[in-house]
PDB file of C-alpha atoms in Angstrom:
ATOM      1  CA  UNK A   1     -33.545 -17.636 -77.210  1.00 55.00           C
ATOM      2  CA  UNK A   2     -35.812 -14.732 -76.211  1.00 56.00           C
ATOM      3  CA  UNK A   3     -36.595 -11.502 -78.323  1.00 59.00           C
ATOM      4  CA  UNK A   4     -33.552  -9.503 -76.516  1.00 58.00           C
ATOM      5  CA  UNK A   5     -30.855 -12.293 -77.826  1.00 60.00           C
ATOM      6  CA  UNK A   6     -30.134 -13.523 -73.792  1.00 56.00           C
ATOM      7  CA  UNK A   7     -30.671 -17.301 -73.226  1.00 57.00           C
ATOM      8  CA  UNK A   8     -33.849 -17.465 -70.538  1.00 57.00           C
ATOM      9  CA  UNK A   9     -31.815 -19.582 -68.141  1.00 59.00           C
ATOM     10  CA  UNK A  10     -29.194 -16.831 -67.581  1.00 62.00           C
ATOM     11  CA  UNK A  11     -31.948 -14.221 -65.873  1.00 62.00           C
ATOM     12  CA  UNK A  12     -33.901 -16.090 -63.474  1.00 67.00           C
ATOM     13  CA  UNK A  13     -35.089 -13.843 -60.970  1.00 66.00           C
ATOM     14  CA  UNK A  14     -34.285 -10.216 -60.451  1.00 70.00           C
ATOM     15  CA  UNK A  15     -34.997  -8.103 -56.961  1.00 74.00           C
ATOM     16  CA  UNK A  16     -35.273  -4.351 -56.842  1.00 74.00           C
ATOM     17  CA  UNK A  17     -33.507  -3.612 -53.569  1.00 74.00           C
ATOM     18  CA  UNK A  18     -34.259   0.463 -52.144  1.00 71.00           C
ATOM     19  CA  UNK A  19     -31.023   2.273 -51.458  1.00 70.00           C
ATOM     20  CA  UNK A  20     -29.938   2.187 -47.883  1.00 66.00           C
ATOM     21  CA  UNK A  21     -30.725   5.135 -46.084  1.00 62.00           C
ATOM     22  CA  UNK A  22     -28.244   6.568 -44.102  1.00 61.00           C
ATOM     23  CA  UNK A  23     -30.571   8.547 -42.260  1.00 62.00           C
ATOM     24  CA  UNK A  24     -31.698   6.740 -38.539  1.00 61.00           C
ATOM     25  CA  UNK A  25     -35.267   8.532 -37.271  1.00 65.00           C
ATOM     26  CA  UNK A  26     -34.880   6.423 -33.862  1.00 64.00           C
ATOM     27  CA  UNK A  27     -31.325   7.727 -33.169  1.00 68.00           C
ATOM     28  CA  UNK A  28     -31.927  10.467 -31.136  1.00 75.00           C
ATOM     29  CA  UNK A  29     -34.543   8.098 -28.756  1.00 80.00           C
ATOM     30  CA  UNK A  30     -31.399   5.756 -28.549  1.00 82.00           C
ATOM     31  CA  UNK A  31     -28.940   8.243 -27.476  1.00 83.00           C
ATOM     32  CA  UNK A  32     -31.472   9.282 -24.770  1.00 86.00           C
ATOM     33  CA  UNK A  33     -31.588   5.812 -23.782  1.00 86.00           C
ATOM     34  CA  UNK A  34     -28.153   5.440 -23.741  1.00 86.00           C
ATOM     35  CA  UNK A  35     -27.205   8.392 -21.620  1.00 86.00           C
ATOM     36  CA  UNK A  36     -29.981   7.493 -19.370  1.00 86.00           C
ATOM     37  CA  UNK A  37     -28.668   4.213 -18.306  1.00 86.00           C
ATOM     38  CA  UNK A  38     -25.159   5.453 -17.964  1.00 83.00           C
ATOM     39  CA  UNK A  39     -26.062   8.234 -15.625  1.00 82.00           C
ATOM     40  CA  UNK A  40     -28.382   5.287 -13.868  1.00 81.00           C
ATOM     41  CA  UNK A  41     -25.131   3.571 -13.328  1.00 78.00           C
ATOM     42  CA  UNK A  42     -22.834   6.180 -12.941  1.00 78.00           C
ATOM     43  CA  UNK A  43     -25.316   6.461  -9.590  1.00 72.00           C
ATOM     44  CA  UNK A  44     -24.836   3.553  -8.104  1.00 74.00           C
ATOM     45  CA  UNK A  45     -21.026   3.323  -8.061  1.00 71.00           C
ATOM     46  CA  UNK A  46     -19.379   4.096  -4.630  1.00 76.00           C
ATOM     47  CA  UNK A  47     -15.748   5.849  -5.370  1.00 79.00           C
ATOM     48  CA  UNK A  48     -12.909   4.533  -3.875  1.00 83.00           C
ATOM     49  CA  UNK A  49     -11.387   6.550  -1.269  1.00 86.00           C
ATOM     50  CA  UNK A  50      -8.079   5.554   0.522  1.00 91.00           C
ATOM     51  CA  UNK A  51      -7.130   5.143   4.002  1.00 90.00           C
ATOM     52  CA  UNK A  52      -5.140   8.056   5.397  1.00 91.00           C
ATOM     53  CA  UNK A  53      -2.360   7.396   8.115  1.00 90.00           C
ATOM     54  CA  UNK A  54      -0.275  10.562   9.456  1.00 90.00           C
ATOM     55  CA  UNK A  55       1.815  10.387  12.100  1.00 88.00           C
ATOM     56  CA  UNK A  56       3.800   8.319  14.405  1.00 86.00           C
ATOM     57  CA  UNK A  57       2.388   4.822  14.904  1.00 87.00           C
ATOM     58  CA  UNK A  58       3.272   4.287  18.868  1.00 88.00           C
ATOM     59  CA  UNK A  59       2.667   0.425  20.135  1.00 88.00           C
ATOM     60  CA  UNK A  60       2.078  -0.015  23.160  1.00 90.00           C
ATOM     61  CA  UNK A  61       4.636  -2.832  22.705  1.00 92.00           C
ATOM     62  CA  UNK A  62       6.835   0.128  22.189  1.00 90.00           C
ATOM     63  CA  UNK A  63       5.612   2.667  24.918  1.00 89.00           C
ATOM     64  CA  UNK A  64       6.313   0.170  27.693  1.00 91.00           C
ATOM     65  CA  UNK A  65       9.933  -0.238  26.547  1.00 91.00           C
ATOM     66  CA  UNK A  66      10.656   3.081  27.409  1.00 89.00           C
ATOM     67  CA  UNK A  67      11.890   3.616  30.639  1.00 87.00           C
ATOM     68  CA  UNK A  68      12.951   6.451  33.331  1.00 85.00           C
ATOM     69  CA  UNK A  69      16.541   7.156  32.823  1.00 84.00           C
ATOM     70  CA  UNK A  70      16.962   6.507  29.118  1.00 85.00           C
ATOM     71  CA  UNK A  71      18.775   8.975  26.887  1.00 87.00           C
ATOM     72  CA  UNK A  72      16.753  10.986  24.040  1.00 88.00           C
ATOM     73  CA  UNK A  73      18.811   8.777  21.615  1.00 89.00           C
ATOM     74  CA  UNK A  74      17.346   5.341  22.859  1.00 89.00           C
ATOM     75  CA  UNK A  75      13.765   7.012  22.938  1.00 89.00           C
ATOM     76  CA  UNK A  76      14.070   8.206  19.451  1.00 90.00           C
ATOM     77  CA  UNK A  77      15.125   3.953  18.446  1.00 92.00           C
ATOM     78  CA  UNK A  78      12.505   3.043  19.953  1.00 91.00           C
ATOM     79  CA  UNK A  79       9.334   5.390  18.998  1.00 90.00           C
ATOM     80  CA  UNK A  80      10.847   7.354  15.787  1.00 90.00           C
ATOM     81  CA  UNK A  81      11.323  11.030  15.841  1.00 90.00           C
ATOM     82  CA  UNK A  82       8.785  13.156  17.554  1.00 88.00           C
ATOM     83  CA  UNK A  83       6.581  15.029  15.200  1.00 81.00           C
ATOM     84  CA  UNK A  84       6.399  17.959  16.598  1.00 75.00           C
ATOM     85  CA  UNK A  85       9.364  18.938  18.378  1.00 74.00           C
ATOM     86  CA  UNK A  86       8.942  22.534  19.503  1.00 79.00           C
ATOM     87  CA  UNK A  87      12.305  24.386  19.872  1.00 84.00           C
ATOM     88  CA  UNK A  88      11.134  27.007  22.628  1.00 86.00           C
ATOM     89  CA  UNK A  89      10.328  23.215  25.234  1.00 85.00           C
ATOM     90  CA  UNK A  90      13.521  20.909  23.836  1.00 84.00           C
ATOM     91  CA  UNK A  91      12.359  18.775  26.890  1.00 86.00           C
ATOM     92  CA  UNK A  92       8.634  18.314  25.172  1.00 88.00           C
ATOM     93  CA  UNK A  93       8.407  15.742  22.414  1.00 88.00           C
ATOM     94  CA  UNK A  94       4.837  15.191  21.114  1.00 90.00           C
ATOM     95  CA  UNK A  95       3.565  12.374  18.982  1.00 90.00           C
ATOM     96  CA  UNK A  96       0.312  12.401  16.909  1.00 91.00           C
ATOM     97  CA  UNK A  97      -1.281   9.711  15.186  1.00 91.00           C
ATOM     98  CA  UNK A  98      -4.534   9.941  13.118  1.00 93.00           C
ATOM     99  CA  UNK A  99      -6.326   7.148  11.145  1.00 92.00           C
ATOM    100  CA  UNK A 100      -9.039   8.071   8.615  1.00 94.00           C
ATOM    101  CA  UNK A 101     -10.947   5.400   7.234  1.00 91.00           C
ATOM    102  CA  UNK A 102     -11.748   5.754   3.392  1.00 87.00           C
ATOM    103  CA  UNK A 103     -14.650   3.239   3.881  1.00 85.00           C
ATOM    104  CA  UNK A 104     -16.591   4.175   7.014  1.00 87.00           C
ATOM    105  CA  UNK A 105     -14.734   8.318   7.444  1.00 85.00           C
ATOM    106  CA  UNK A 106     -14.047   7.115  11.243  1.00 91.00           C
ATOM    107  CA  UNK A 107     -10.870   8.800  12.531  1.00 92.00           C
ATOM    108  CA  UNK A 108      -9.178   7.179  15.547  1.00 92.00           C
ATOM    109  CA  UNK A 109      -6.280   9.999  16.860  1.00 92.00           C
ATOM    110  CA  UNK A 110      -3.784   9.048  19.615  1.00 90.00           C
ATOM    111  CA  UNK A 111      -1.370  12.054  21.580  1.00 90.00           C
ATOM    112  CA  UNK A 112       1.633  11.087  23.341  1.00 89.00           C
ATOM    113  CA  UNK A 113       3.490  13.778  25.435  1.00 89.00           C
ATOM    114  CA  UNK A 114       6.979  12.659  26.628  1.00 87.00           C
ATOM    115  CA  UNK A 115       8.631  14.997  28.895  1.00 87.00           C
ATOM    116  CA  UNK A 116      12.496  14.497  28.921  1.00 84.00           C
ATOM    117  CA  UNK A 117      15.477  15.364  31.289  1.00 80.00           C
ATOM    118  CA  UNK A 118      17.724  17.610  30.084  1.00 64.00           C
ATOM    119  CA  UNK A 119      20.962  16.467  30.584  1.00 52.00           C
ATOM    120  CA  UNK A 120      24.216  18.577  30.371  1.00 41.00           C
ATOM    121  CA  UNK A 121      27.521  16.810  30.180  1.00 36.00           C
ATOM    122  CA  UNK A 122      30.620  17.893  31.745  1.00 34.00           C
ATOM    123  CA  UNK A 123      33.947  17.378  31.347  1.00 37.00           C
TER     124      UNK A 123
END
């Protein structure tokens, strides 16, 4: 036994270890670096834009169905309501179509002008 009354083979090596310090000195260099390479990256991402589609989509599948002599009924089957249908010409049915790429910003427009008969019916 030893002078303090502990067996020696109880104690055989002791370290001293420093407190952890909660304090980081690069941390501010780090957060630079961080927001650094995220606005890097944030740079080189294209954003996703949608293709827009307005109007009436008018084949011309559909266009050479119509015929002279047909009634506003059978034009309206075949290519949809007009989309502008101005109440001053009733004969006058305009269709628009417009196609805006997200990708490339190319817009393709198409304008039909259909000029109808009015007819009256009598009894």
């Amino acid at each position: 036994m030893s002078s303090s009354g502990l067996p020696h083979a109880l104690v055989r090596h002791v370290r001293i270890r420093p407190e952890p310090s909660f304090r980081n000195d690069d941390a501010p260099s780090e957060l630079a670096a961080v927001a650094l390479t995220l606005i890097l990256v944030t740079g080189c991402v294209r954003t996703y834009r949608i293709d827009v589609q307005q109007g009436n989509v008018v084949s011309k599948a559909q266009l050479d169905q119509v015929q002279t002599g047909m009634t506003r009924a059978e034009v309206k089957f075949l290519l949809g309501s007009p989309l502008v249908a101005d109440p001053f010409h009733s004969e006058r049915w305009d269709y628009y179509f417009s196609f805006k790429s997200g990708e490339t910003k190319e817009t393709e427009q198409r304008h039909l002008t259909l000029y109808l008969k009015t007819t009256v019916s009598s009894r």
